[in-house]
Each structure stands twice: as C-alpha cells, then as structure tokens.
Amino acid sequence: MSKAPFCFHMSSVLFVVFTLTSSVQVLAATSPWGASYFPNTLLTTHEGRKVRFFDDLIKDKTVVINFIYTACPDTCPLETAQLIRVQQILGNRLGKDVFFYSISIDPKTDTPQVLDAYRSRFGAKWTFLTGNEADISRLRRKLGLYIEEIQDGSFNHNVSMIIGNQSTGRWMKRSPFENPYVLADQIGNWLSDWKPAKPLTDYASAPKLRNLATGEQLFRTRCQNCHSITGINGGINGGIRSGAGQGQETGQKTPKPLGPDLFAVNQRREKQWLVNWIMAPDKMLANKDPVAMSLYRQYDRLAMPNMRLTYKETLQVLAFIEQQSRQLAAPGAVKALARQGGNGDKVVNIVNAWVRQGLPEAKVNAGYLTLINPGGQELTLVKVESDAFSQVEIHEMAMQDGLMAMQELDELSVPAFGQMALLPGGKHLMLKSPLKPLHKDDSISLTLKFKSGRQQKVVVKVAVK
C-alpha cells in the first residue's frame, strides 16, 4: 500500500497548523494595541508590589480592567459585586489564563492597605492597584474610559469596564449591568476566537422570550449581584463571597452572600423603611439608622450602593420581590419542594428559619420558620422546646375588637403537601426567659413535637433582619 497520500495529508495538516500559528504571531506583532500604544505605567498592588501596566499586567494576557474608588457610594460596589459573580463562574481560570484588575482613581485615599481591606470585604481574588493620579488618568484615556465632559473635580467616571486579549488585539467595552454568564463567556471564550459548534436550527424552534416587567429588569441588573429571593438561608442565587459549602459551577466552596435574602422582606420591614433604604442607603447609614447599621456590620461593613432609583422604580422593585415571594410560597412550589429528594427521618422540611437578635436585657424574643409537609397526611405541631429559652409558645397576631392583639395557639396544623409559615407580623414562636445571652450568628436548638408523637430537632441561627 502506498504511503504517499498519508504523507501528503500530514504535510497539509502541518502547513495549516504552521499557517494558523504564524497568523496569530503576525496579528500580535502588527496589532496597534501593543507596547507602542499602552503606557507602561508604574502601579502598586494591594499587596504593595510595584508593577508595570503593560509588561506585568496585560502583555499577552486576557484581561478585565475597571476603574473604581473605594468610597464610591453607588456604581463601584455594584461593579465589584458583578465581577465577584464572574469570578465564581470562571473558577480556577482566574489568575491562570484570565486576569482581573481594578485600578483606583482616588490614589490619595486608596492606599494598598485600603484596597486590600476593600478586596477582602467582597471576597475578591484579583489584583487591586493604585498609583500616580495623573498617570492613571492617562491610562484611562488610552483605554477609552475617560470622559472629559464629566470631569468636574469630583470622582465622576465612566462606569464601563474593558475586556481584552492583548495578544490578538481584540478589546471590548462592557457594562457593569451585563449578565454575568454572558460576560464570563465573552471573557473566557470570545476574546480567544473560540466559537462553539452550533447545530443548524430554524427560528421557528426558538424559545419564546417573555416580556420582563420593569421591577424584574431593575432587580436583575441592580440587585441580583448581592441579593437572592429564595427563603433558604439567603444568598443561594444572589451575590456571593468566598465561604463554606460546595459551588455548583466549579466544585469549590459556595460563597457567602453579599447581602440578605429578600424572601418576604415586605413582611419583615415597614414599607417606608424599605423605600428609604433602597433610594438612599448612604443617607441612612450616615444618619446611623439602627437597622441599616446592623445590616452594615452583619455583612462585613459592605455598604449597600445607592442605585439612584426613582420612587416609582423603587416601588416596582418591591412589587417584584413581593411577587416572587408569593410564588415561592404558593402551594405548587411548596409541594414541589416537599417532594424533592428523600426526607429521611424528618417530620417536616424547614426553610427560612431564624431567631431575631434581641436586646441584652430582653426577657422575650421571637422565632420564625416555614414548615413544609412532605407527606400526604396533615401534621399538627403541639409543642416547641428550646435549649436556649425556659419556655416557647406558639403565638399569632390577630384582630380583636378592631385592634391588633397577640394570642397563644394550642397547636398548629401543616396541611398535606403544604406549608405553614411563621413570619413577622403573623404566626411566630414566642421565646421566653433566655437561659444565656444570644448574639448574631449564635445557634440555638428547637425541638418540634407533633400530635403523632414524632419530634424533630432544628438548629436555628440568631440573625438581624
């Protein structure tokens, strides 16, 4: 058998590989976006290391670059939170073949120590940098992220970030409100000329896109980086910070939330407080609002940014959160959750369980949880005991003679494949005579006793909500 055809094909393959490699090398060599274009600005990292912008940070690398300042009350925290989500999606590619850089436009304030603390609060794993203010302004101009018209002596700045592959010369401006999965795909694949194989399909088979209400659009672009609406311990689908548990995308530890879960928040907070908090969180923190300060401390002193939402937009966001909460509490959703996986020897599934942190001298406290019945028979809760309180009673807020009053309940029924929610302003656990002082993040044990004789122990966290 002749080997000539094989030799011919191998020669062709080698020629193609050589040609493609040479093309990339020629592209990199002839690209205008090289050392002759980018300034080799001297910068200092959050660790105090001196680096050069072109030689050390972007040469032959795929990069994401944004400009921030740590005292920013609005967009900078949102942009950082967005990159945290992208960081989680990219996993261990970050720092190996993809590099993020956040450069301060306020170098007088943002020393390496300040940047390091800011980076730690978010759980960021990329490099933060500072340097000479004039040099950084020149760098922003070269990257197309400097807008002359808004330079008024303040720190107004272009909120776009830039992503690029220096070796191929491909650069793109992106918005901090971009979908994090789309952004991660653009960074990890598009910039390297990667094109996934796509089957040829007809437009007739394309999924129908639903119209998003304004409240949902605002929540997904402004709030979702830091908040979830799940009712399950908070932060599962929202903002993320390195922590315990297993992540779905990377197999790494599931990050802690950047902000509280917002399930049924309209039942936990007064409406006017929520409106004020969403519209002007910076003012509420400046005025030392006790709830705002408590949340600020609870989430590692990570201030909620001012989204500059109007009153109408704020009401639309709150309406969306309330709608999502109602859907999660709907019988169909509860039934689906009740039937997820095996229930083992549990009597009920428990979600959204917490005990409010009380004042040190308080003699009573309140506990909340939602009980989900996974079975086809009604369950009746008749008693609750705790290792942290001398007595636990089941109470309900109800109207009596035109006035809202609290009354004790002898028992609580949980319908088959249904739920019973104990929430602020409604049914709840009245916890009397604490046996020890309780602080945020402490855990207490509750023993639920049912009419059937079965019982179940639940560990509940003390929280500020």
GROMACS .gro file of C-alpha atoms in nm:
model
  465
    1MET     CA    1   0.000   0.000   0.000
    2SER     CA    2   0.139   0.339  -0.097
    3LYS     CA    3   0.215   0.583   0.184
    4ALA     CA    4   0.223   0.887  -0.042
    5PRO     CA    5  -0.136   1.002   0.030
    6PHE     CA    6  -0.071   0.985   0.405
    7CYS     CA    7   0.245   1.192   0.367
    8PHE     CA    8   0.054   1.444   0.157
    9HIS     CA    9  -0.220   1.482   0.421
   10MET     CA   10   0.027   1.512   0.707
   11SER     CA   11   0.214   1.780   0.515
   12SER     CA   12  -0.113   1.965   0.460
   13VAL     CA   13  -0.202   1.949   0.830
   14LEU     CA   14   0.141   2.071   0.934
   15PHE     CA   15   0.116   2.352   0.683
   16VAL     CA   16  -0.224   2.460   0.816
   17VAL     CA   17  -0.107   2.448   1.181
   18PHE     CA   18   0.205   2.646   1.091
   19THR     CA   19  -0.001   2.898   0.896
   20LEU     CA   20  -0.252   2.948   1.181
   21THR     CA   21   0.025   2.985   1.437
   22SER     CA   22   0.211   3.227   1.216
   23SER     CA   23  -0.110   3.427   1.160
   24VAL     CA   24  -0.162   3.471   1.534
   25GLN     CA   25   0.202   3.573   1.577
   26VAL     CA   26   0.179   3.821   1.289
   27LEU     CA   27  -0.151   3.960   1.430
   28ALA     CA   28   0.010   4.013   1.768
   29ALA     CA   29   0.317   4.169   1.612
   30THR     CA   30   0.122   4.404   1.384
   31SER     CA   31  -0.160   4.495   1.626
   32PRO     CA   32  -0.163   4.866   1.713
   33TRP     CA   33  -0.260   4.771   2.069
   34GLY     CA   34   0.088   4.685   2.190
   35ALA     CA   35   0.378   4.839   2.382
   36SER     CA   36   0.382   5.140   2.148
   37TYR     CA   37   0.020   5.222   2.236
   38PHE     CA   38  -0.027   5.129   2.602
   39PRO     CA   39   0.169   5.331   2.859
   40ASN     CA   40   0.389   5.117   3.081
   41THR     CA   41   0.251   5.294   3.388
   42LEU     CA   42   0.406   5.217   3.726
   43LEU     CA   43   0.137   5.094   3.966
   44THR     CA   44   0.125   4.949   4.318
   45THR     CA   45  -0.080   4.642   4.401
   46HIS     CA   46  -0.295   4.591   4.712
   47GLU     CA   47  -0.002   4.383   4.842
   48GLY     CA   48   0.240   4.674   4.800
   49ARG     CA   49   0.424   4.531   4.495
   50LYS     CA   50   0.542   4.764   4.216
   51VAL     CA   51   0.428   4.655   3.869
   52ARG     CA   52   0.424   4.794   3.516
   53PHE     CA   53   0.090   4.814   3.337
   54PHE     CA   54   0.197   4.670   3.001
   55ASP     CA   55   0.491   4.446   3.088
   56ASP     CA   56   0.349   4.289   3.405
   57LEU     CA   57  -0.029   4.315   3.378
   58ILE     CA   58  -0.159   4.287   3.021
   59LYS     CA   59   0.115   4.170   2.784
   60ASP     CA   60  -0.003   3.850   2.605
   61LYS     CA   61  -0.293   3.813   2.850
   62THR     CA   62  -0.671   3.811   2.851
   63VAL     CA   63  -0.773   4.081   3.096
   64VAL     CA   64  -1.065   4.264   3.256
   65ILE     CA   65  -0.993   4.621   3.368
   66ASN     CA   66  -1.217   4.859   3.558
   67PHE     CA   67  -1.162   5.183   3.747
   68ILE     CA   68  -1.311   5.231   4.093
   69TYR     CA   69  -1.268   5.417   4.419
   70THR     CA   70  -1.344   5.252   4.750
   71ALA     CA   71  -1.550   5.541   4.889
   72CYS     CA   72  -1.788   5.529   4.592
   73PRO     CA   73  -2.149   5.519   4.720
   74ASP     CA   74  -2.316   5.370   4.413
   75THR     CA   75  -2.177   5.205   4.098
   76CYS     CA   76  -1.832   5.086   4.208
   77PRO     CA   77  -1.964   4.839   4.468
   78LEU     CA   78  -2.213   4.710   4.211
   79GLU     CA   79  -1.939   4.662   3.953
   80THR     CA   80  -1.720   4.481   4.204
   81ALA     CA   81  -2.012   4.257   4.304
   82GLN     CA   82  -2.071   4.180   3.936
   83LEU     CA   83  -1.710   4.073   3.891
   84ILE     CA   84  -1.740   3.856   4.202
   85ARG     CA   85  -2.013   3.658   4.024
   86VAL     CA   86  -1.799   3.632   3.709
   87GLN     CA   87  -1.508   3.521   3.928
   88GLN     CA   88  -1.718   3.235   4.063
   89ILE     CA   89  -1.826   3.127   3.714
   90LEU     CA   90  -1.469   3.128   3.577
   91GLY     CA   91  -1.341   2.937   3.880
   92ASN     CA   92  -0.973   2.846   3.875
   93ARG     CA   93  -0.919   3.007   3.534
   94LEU     CA   94  -0.890   3.340   3.716
   95GLY     CA   95  -0.524   3.420   3.767
   96LYS     CA   96  -0.412   3.150   3.520
   97ASP     CA   97  -0.539   3.243   3.175
   98VAL     CA   98  -0.777   3.528   3.269
   99PHE     CA   99  -0.674   3.827   3.481
  100PHE     CA  100  -0.887   4.094   3.653
  101TYR     CA  101  -0.753   4.437   3.754
  102SER     CA  102  -0.936   4.709   3.949
  103ILE     CA  103  -0.748   5.040   3.943
  104SER     CA  104  -0.830   5.324   4.184
  105ILE     CA  105  -0.900   5.676   4.056
  106ASP     CA  106  -0.856   5.809   4.411
  107PRO     CA  107  -0.497   5.712   4.494
  108LYS     CA  108  -0.472   5.961   4.782
  109THR     CA  109  -0.737   5.770   4.975
  110ASP     CA  110  -0.695   5.424   4.827
  111THR     CA  111  -0.364   5.313   4.967
  112PRO     CA  112  -0.261   4.948   4.927
  113GLN     CA  113  -0.394   4.881   5.278
  114VAL     CA  114  -0.734   5.037   5.197
  115LEU     CA  115  -0.758   4.844   4.870
  116ASP     CA  116  -0.666   4.520   5.047
  117ALA     CA  117  -0.943   4.571   5.304
  118TYR     CA  118  -1.197   4.653   5.030
  119ARG     CA  119  -1.090   4.344   4.835
  120SER     CA  120  -1.132   4.124   5.143
  121ARG     CA  121  -1.482   4.256   5.221
  122PHE     CA  122  -1.602   4.141   4.879
  123GLY     CA  123  -1.402   3.819   4.875
  124ALA     CA  124  -1.230   3.923   4.552
  125LYS     CA  125  -0.939   3.712   4.425
  126TRP     CA  126  -0.799   3.954   4.170
  127THR     CA  127  -0.549   4.241   4.185
  128PHE     CA  128  -0.639   4.593   4.301
  129LEU     CA  129  -0.400   4.873   4.212
  130THR     CA  130  -0.319   5.235   4.287
  131GLY     CA  131  -0.061   5.481   4.156
  132ASN     CA  132   0.002   5.838   4.047
  133GLU     CA  133  -0.326   6.019   3.974
  134ALA     CA  134  -0.203   6.184   3.651
  135ASP     CA  135  -0.063   5.854   3.524
  136ILE     CA  136  -0.391   5.676   3.597
  137SER     CA  137  -0.588   5.948   3.411
  138ARG     CA  138  -0.361   5.899   3.111
  139LEU     CA  139  -0.420   5.524   3.131
  140ARG     CA  140  -0.798   5.577   3.139
  141ARG     CA  141  -0.774   5.788   2.823
  142LYS     CA  142  -0.575   5.521   2.642
  143LEU     CA  143  -0.833   5.259   2.738
  144GLY     CA  144  -1.121   5.480   2.624
  145LEU     CA  145  -1.263   5.504   2.975
  146TYR     CA  146  -1.210   5.876   3.038
  147ILE     CA  147  -1.495   6.117   2.961
  148GLU     CA  148  -1.382   6.480   2.957
  149GLU     CA  149  -1.736   6.619   2.986
  150ILE     CA  150  -1.798   6.473   3.334
  151GLN     CA  151  -1.466   6.570   3.491
  152ASP     CA  152  -1.593   6.828   3.741
  153GLY     CA  153  -1.341   6.787   4.020
  154SER     CA  154  -1.536   6.500   4.174
  155PHE     CA  155  -1.484   6.130   4.115
  156ASN     CA  156  -1.744   6.106   3.837
  157HIS     CA  157  -1.614   5.847   3.595
  158ASN     CA  158  -1.706   5.614   3.312
  159VAL     CA  159  -1.862   5.308   3.475
  160SER     CA  160  -1.782   5.079   3.182
  161MET     CA  161  -1.515   4.814   3.215
  162ILE     CA  162  -1.292   4.700   2.932
  163ILE     CA  163  -1.210   4.339   2.848
  164GLY     CA  164  -0.944   4.239   2.601
  165ASN     CA  165  -0.689   3.994   2.471
  166GLN     CA  166  -0.367   4.185   2.419
  167SER     CA  167  -0.208   3.914   2.204
  168THR     CA  168  -0.493   3.922   1.947
  169GLY     CA  169  -0.570   4.292   1.976
  170ARG     CA  170  -0.938   4.230   2.049
  171TRP     CA  171  -1.087   4.474   2.302
  172MET     CA  172  -1.447   4.538   2.410
  173LYS     CA  173  -1.622   4.779   2.645
  174ARG     CA  174  -1.874   4.612   2.873
  175SER     CA  175  -2.138   4.738   3.116
  176PRO     CA  176  -2.141   4.654   3.488
  177PHE     CA  177  -2.507   4.560   3.437
  178GLU     CA  178  -2.420   4.282   3.190
  179ASN     CA  179  -2.543   3.930   3.262
  180PRO     CA  180  -2.251   3.765   3.449
  181TYR     CA  181  -2.277   3.441   3.250
  182VAL     CA  182  -2.264   3.629   2.920
  183LEU     CA  183  -1.973   3.836   3.048
  184ALA     CA  184  -1.784   3.525   3.162
  185ASP     CA  185  -1.839   3.366   2.819
  186GLN     CA  186  -1.713   3.677   2.643
  187ILE     CA  187  -1.403   3.691   2.863
  188GLY     CA  188  -1.328   3.320   2.864
  189ASN     CA  189  -1.414   3.235   2.504
  190TRP     CA  190  -1.492   3.518   2.264
  191LEU     CA  191  -1.168   3.706   2.321
  192SER     CA  192  -0.969   3.396   2.225
  193ASP     CA  193  -1.155   3.343   1.895
  194TRP     CA  194  -1.332   3.037   2.036
  195LYS     CA  195  -1.654   2.953   1.856
  196PRO     CA  196  -1.875   2.673   1.992
  197ALA     CA  197  -2.023   2.428   1.747
  198LYS     CA  198  -2.390   2.508   1.700
  199PRO     CA  199  -2.643   2.285   1.530
  200LEU     CA  200  -2.837   2.443   1.247
  201THR     CA  201  -3.191   2.511   1.366
  202ASP     CA  202  -3.490   2.700   1.236
  203TYR     CA  203  -3.611   3.021   1.401
  204ALA     CA  204  -3.948   2.853   1.438
  205SER     CA  205  -3.800   2.632   1.710
  206ALA     CA  206  -3.650   2.923   1.904
  207PRO     CA  207  -3.788   2.966   2.257
  208LYS     CA  208  -4.039   3.243   2.304
  209LEU     CA  209  -3.896   3.532   2.503
  210ARG     CA  210  -4.117   3.669   2.777
  211ASN     CA  211  -4.151   4.038   2.845
  212LEU     CA  212  -3.982   4.142   3.168
  213ALA     CA  213  -4.161   4.388   3.392
  214THR     CA  214  -3.963   4.696   3.490
  215GLY     CA  215  -3.932   4.575   3.850
  216GLU     CA  216  -3.775   4.246   3.740
  217GLN     CA  217  -3.537   4.421   3.499
  218LEU     CA  218  -3.423   4.655   3.775
  219PHE     CA  219  -3.383   4.371   4.025
  220ARG     CA  220  -3.178   4.158   3.783
  221THR     CA  221  -2.949   4.445   3.683
  222ARG     CA  222  -2.920   4.631   4.015
  223CYS     CA  223  -2.994   4.390   4.299
  224GLN     CA  224  -2.926   4.030   4.193
  225ASN     CA  225  -2.548   4.054   4.231
  226CYS     CA  226  -2.588   4.088   4.607
  227HIS     CA  227  -2.933   3.952   4.689
  228SER     CA  228  -3.142   3.642   4.628
  229ILE     CA  229  -3.512   3.567   4.674
  230THR     CA  230  -3.518   3.206   4.794
  231GLY     CA  231  -3.619   3.191   5.158
  232ILE     CA  232  -3.349   2.925   5.210
  233ASN     CA  233  -3.070   3.066   5.425
  234GLY     CA  234  -3.018   3.354   5.182
  235GLY     CA  235  -2.770   3.423   4.908
  236ILE     CA  236  -2.802   3.099   4.712
  237ASN     CA  237  -2.880   3.265   4.381
  238GLY     CA  238  -2.764   3.613   4.459
  239GLY     CA  239  -2.441   3.790   4.539
  240ILE     CA  240  -2.150   3.578   4.651
  241ARG     CA  241  -1.847   3.592   4.874
  242SER     CA  242  -1.598   3.313   4.942
  243GLY     CA  243  -1.726   3.086   5.217
  244ALA     CA  244  -1.841   2.739   5.308
  245GLY     CA  245  -2.033   2.482   5.107
  246GLN     CA  246  -1.989   2.347   4.757
  247GLY     CA  247  -2.031   2.562   4.448
  248GLN     CA  248  -2.228   2.431   4.154
  249GLU     CA  249  -2.017   2.582   3.876
  250THR     CA  250  -1.668   2.494   3.995
  251GLY     CA  251  -1.690   2.237   4.275
  252GLN     CA  252  -1.528   2.495   4.500
  253LYS     CA  253  -1.671   2.636   4.821
  254THR     CA  254  -2.006   2.806   4.785
  255PRO     CA  255  -1.963   3.177   4.853
  256LYS     CA  256  -2.138   3.361   5.131
  257PRO     CA  257  -2.397   3.622   5.028
  258LEU     CA  258  -2.300   3.987   4.986
  259GLY     CA  259  -2.644   4.086   5.116
  260PRO     CA  260  -2.952   3.935   5.283
  261ASP     CA  261  -3.203   3.710   5.113
  262LEU     CA  262  -3.514   3.916   5.030
  263PHE     CA  263  -3.781   3.649   5.054
  264ALA     CA  264  -4.091   3.808   5.217
  265VAL     CA  265  -3.888   4.117   5.311
  266ASN     CA  266  -4.210   4.320   5.286
  267GLN     CA  267  -4.335   4.122   5.589
  268ARG     CA  268  -4.016   4.182   5.787
  269ARG     CA  269  -3.975   4.555   5.726
  270GLU     CA  270  -4.208   4.853   5.710
  271LYS     CA  271  -4.272   4.969   5.355
  272GLN     CA  272  -4.147   5.324   5.412
  273TRP     CA  273  -3.825   5.193   5.564
  274LEU     CA  274  -3.768   4.974   5.257
  275VAL     CA  275  -3.836   5.266   5.023
  276ASN     CA  276  -3.594   5.491   5.212
  277TRP     CA  277  -3.329   5.217   5.224
  278ILE     CA  278  -3.345   5.137   4.853
  279MET     CA  279  -3.350   5.502   4.743
  280ALA     CA  280  -3.083   5.640   4.978
  281PRO     CA  281  -2.890   5.375   5.175
  282ASP     CA  282  -2.590   5.607   5.204
  283LYS     CA  283  -2.801   5.869   5.383
  284MET     CA  284  -2.950   5.611   5.620
  285LEU     CA  285  -2.602   5.489   5.711
  286ALA     CA  286  -2.483   5.846   5.756
  287ASN     CA  287  -2.780   5.907   5.989
  288LYS     CA  288  -2.694   5.588   6.186
  289ASP     CA  289  -3.029   5.419   6.127
  290PRO     CA  290  -3.011   5.125   6.372
  291VAL     CA  291  -3.135   4.858   6.129
  292ALA     CA  292  -2.914   4.988   5.847
  293MET     CA  293  -2.611   4.991   6.078
  294SER     CA  294  -2.688   4.639   6.196
  295LEU     CA  295  -2.701   4.511   5.835
  296TYR     CA  296  -2.381   4.702   5.758
  297ARG     CA  297  -2.200   4.524   6.042
  298GLN     CA  298  -2.359   4.188   5.961
  299TYR     CA  299  -2.226   4.193   5.603
  300ASP     CA  300  -1.865   4.279   5.682
  301ARG     CA  301  -1.918   4.658   5.665
  302LEU     CA  302  -2.007   4.628   5.297
  303ALA     CA  303  -2.227   4.931   5.231
  304MET     CA  304  -2.529   4.895   5.007
  305PRO     CA  305  -2.474   5.117   4.700
  306ASN     CA  306  -2.711   5.397   4.605
  307MET     CA  307  -2.871   5.281   4.279
  308ARG     CA  308  -3.022   5.626   4.204
  309LEU     CA  309  -3.365   5.471   4.163
  310THR     CA  310  -3.672   5.692   4.148
  311TYR     CA  311  -3.966   5.647   4.384
  312LYS     CA  312  -4.165   5.476   4.107
  313GLU     CA  313  -3.876   5.241   4.024
  314THR     CA  314  -3.833   5.156   4.391
  315LEU     CA  315  -4.198   5.056   4.421
  316GLN     CA  316  -4.160   4.842   4.107
  317VAL     CA  317  -3.863   4.658   4.258
  318LEU     CA  318  -4.054   4.598   4.582
  319ALA     CA  319  -4.354   4.472   4.385
  320PHE     CA  320  -4.133   4.221   4.203
  321ILE     CA  321  -3.980   4.096   4.530
  322GLU     CA  322  -4.327   4.054   4.680
  323GLN     CA  323  -4.449   3.872   4.368
  324GLN     CA  324  -4.153   3.633   4.372
  325SER     CA  325  -4.204   3.566   4.743
  326ARG     CA  326  -4.570   3.482   4.686
  327GLN     CA  327  -4.478   3.243   4.405
  328LEU     CA  328  -4.228   3.065   4.626
  329ALA     CA  329  -4.492   3.028   4.896
  330ALA     CA  330  -4.759   2.908   4.653
  331PRO     CA  331  -4.896   2.554   4.712
  332GLY     CA  332  -4.748   2.421   4.386
  333ALA     CA  333  -4.399   2.543   4.470
  334VAL     CA  334  -4.424   2.414   4.825
  335LYS     CA  335  -4.546   2.074   4.702
  336ALA     CA  336  -4.254   2.050   4.460
  337LEU     CA  337  -4.007   2.141   4.735
  338ALA     CA  338  -4.169   1.893   4.972
  339ARG     CA  339  -4.118   1.613   4.721
  340GLN     CA  340  -3.755   1.696   4.641
  341GLY     CA  341  -3.530   1.409   4.746
  342GLY     CA  342  -3.577   1.181   5.040
  343ASN     CA  343  -3.693   1.320   5.368
  344GLY     CA  344  -3.509   1.061   5.580
  345ASP     CA  345  -3.645   1.055   5.934
  346LYS     CA  346  -3.753   1.421   5.926
  347VAL     CA  347  -4.115   1.500   6.000
  348VAL     CA  348  -4.110   1.827   5.805
  349ASN     CA  349  -3.875   2.027   5.584
  350ILE     CA  350  -3.771   2.359   5.736
  351VAL     CA  351  -3.685   2.675   5.543
  352ASN     CA  352  -3.631   3.044   5.631
  353ALA     CA  353  -3.567   2.963   5.999
  354TRP     CA  354  -3.419   3.232   6.223
  355VAL     CA  355  -3.442   3.391   6.566
  356ARG     CA  356  -3.432   3.766   6.598
  357GLN     CA  357  -3.140   3.907   6.794
  358GLY     CA  358  -3.291   4.082   7.095
  359LEU     CA  359  -3.160   4.346   7.330
  360PRO     CA  360  -2.931   4.212   7.608
  361GLU     CA  361  -3.195   4.287   7.876
  362ALA     CA  362  -3.489   4.144   7.677
  363LYS     CA  363  -3.691   3.872   7.851
  364VAL     CA  364  -3.876   3.757   7.539
  365ASN     CA  365  -3.772   3.701   7.180
  366ALA     CA  366  -3.930   3.584   6.854
  367GLY     CA  367  -3.855   3.295   6.621
  368TYR     CA  368  -3.964   3.236   6.263
  369LEU     CA  369  -3.960   2.941   6.025
  370THR     CA  370  -4.162   2.779   5.749
  371LEU     CA  371  -4.266   2.415   5.792
  372ILE     CA  372  -4.320   2.215   5.471
  373ASN     CA  373  -4.512   1.888   5.495
  374PRO     CA  374  -4.364   1.629   5.253
  375GLY     CA  375  -4.636   1.374   5.313
  376GLY     CA  376  -4.999   1.311   5.228
  377GLN     CA  377  -5.128   1.339   5.587
  378GLU     CA  378  -5.187   1.659   5.779
  379LEU     CA  379  -4.937   1.726   6.061
  380THR     CA  380  -5.012   1.904   6.387
  381LEU     CA  381  -4.743   2.081   6.587
  382VAL     CA  382  -4.840   2.084   6.955
  383LYS     CA  383  -4.527   2.195   7.140
  384VAL     CA  384  -4.184   2.353   7.092
  385GLU     CA  385  -3.892   2.335   7.336
  386SER     CA  386  -3.551   2.502   7.327
  387ASP     CA  387  -3.213   2.467   7.495
  388ALA     CA  388  -3.179   2.847   7.499
  389PHE     CA  389  -3.516   2.951   7.649
  390SER     CA  390  -3.715   2.835   7.950
  391GLN     CA  391  -4.042   2.840   7.758
  392VAL     CA  392  -4.155   2.851   7.395
  393GLU     CA  393  -4.512   2.933   7.292
  394ILE     CA  394  -4.683   2.946   6.953
  395HIS     CA  395  -4.842   3.288   6.903
  396GLU     CA  396  -5.046   3.468   6.639
  397MET     CA  397  -5.110   3.834   6.568
  398ALA     CA  398  -5.484   3.878   6.500
  399MET     CA  399  -5.754   4.144   6.504
  400GLN     CA  400  -5.968   4.153   6.820
  401ASP     CA  401  -6.238   4.417   6.863
  402GLY     CA  402  -6.079   4.629   6.592
  403LEU     CA  403  -5.732   4.612   6.748
  404MET     CA  404  -5.431   4.400   6.662
  405ALA     CA  405  -5.358   4.164   6.951
  406MET     CA  406  -5.135   3.866   7.024
  407GLN     CA  407  -5.285   3.534   7.126
  408GLU     CA  408  -5.138   3.196   7.212
  409LEU     CA  409  -5.223   2.893   6.996
  410ASP     CA  410  -5.256   2.542   7.137
  411GLU     CA  411  -5.149   2.377   6.811
  412LEU     CA  412  -5.050   2.449   6.453
  413SER     CA  413  -5.164   2.243   6.152
  414VAL     CA  414  -4.949   2.186   5.844
  415PRO     CA  415  -5.162   2.054   5.553
  416ALA     CA  416  -5.062   1.754   5.343
  417PHE     CA  417  -4.807   1.859   5.079
  418GLY     CA  418  -4.849   2.210   5.214
  419GLN     CA  419  -4.678   2.461   5.436
  420MET     CA  420  -4.722   2.672   5.746
  421ALA     CA  421  -4.519   2.993   5.751
  422LEU     CA  422  -4.429   3.167   6.076
  423LEU     CA  423  -4.337   3.521   5.974
  424PRO     CA  424  -4.306   3.865   6.137
  425GLY     CA  425  -4.649   4.021   6.175
  426GLY     CA  426  -4.827   3.684   6.180
  427LYS     CA  427  -4.781   3.348   6.345
  428HIS     CA  428  -4.449   3.315   6.528
  429LEU     CA  429  -4.270   3.149   6.817
  430MET     CA  430  -4.264   3.345   7.141
  431LEU     CA  431  -3.935   3.260   7.316
  432LYS     CA  432  -3.944   3.342   7.687
  433SER     CA  433  -3.677   3.376   7.957
  434PRO     CA  434  -3.347   3.328   7.773
  435LEU     CA  435  -3.103   3.100   7.955
  436LYS     CA  436  -2.799   3.277   7.810
  437PRO     CA  437  -2.719   3.595   7.614
  438LEU     CA  438  -2.761   3.547   7.240
  439HIS     CA  439  -2.561   3.723   6.972
  440LYS     CA  440  -2.574   3.736   6.594
  441ASP     CA  441  -2.474   3.405   6.429
  442ASP     CA  442  -2.523   3.208   6.751
  443SER     CA  443  -2.710   2.882   6.703
  444ILE     CA  444  -2.991   2.753   6.922
  445SER     CA  445  -3.178   2.424   6.917
  446LEU     CA  446  -3.555   2.391   6.884
  447THR     CA  447  -3.738   2.060   6.935
  448LEU     CA  448  -4.067   2.038   6.745
  449LYS     CA  449  -4.320   1.796   6.895
  450PHE     CA  450  -4.614   1.670   6.689
  451LYS     CA  451  -4.950   1.520   6.787
  452SER     CA  452  -4.844   1.189   6.626
  453GLY     CA  453  -4.574   1.152   6.894
  454ARG     CA  454  -4.292   1.219   6.648
  455GLN     CA  455  -4.047   1.500   6.712
  456GLN     CA  456  -3.773   1.678   6.523
  457LYS     CA  457  -3.476   1.888   6.633
  458VAL     CA  458  -3.395   2.205   6.438
  459VAL     CA  459  -3.084   2.422   6.470
  460VAL     CA  460  -3.164   2.790   6.413
  461LYS     CA  461  -2.935   3.088   6.373
  462VAL     CA  462  -2.971   3.420   6.553
  463ALA     CA  463  -2.995   3.694   6.293
  464VAL     CA  464  -3.055   4.066   6.247
  465LYS     CA  465  -3.330   4.119   5.990
   0.00000   0.00000   0.00000
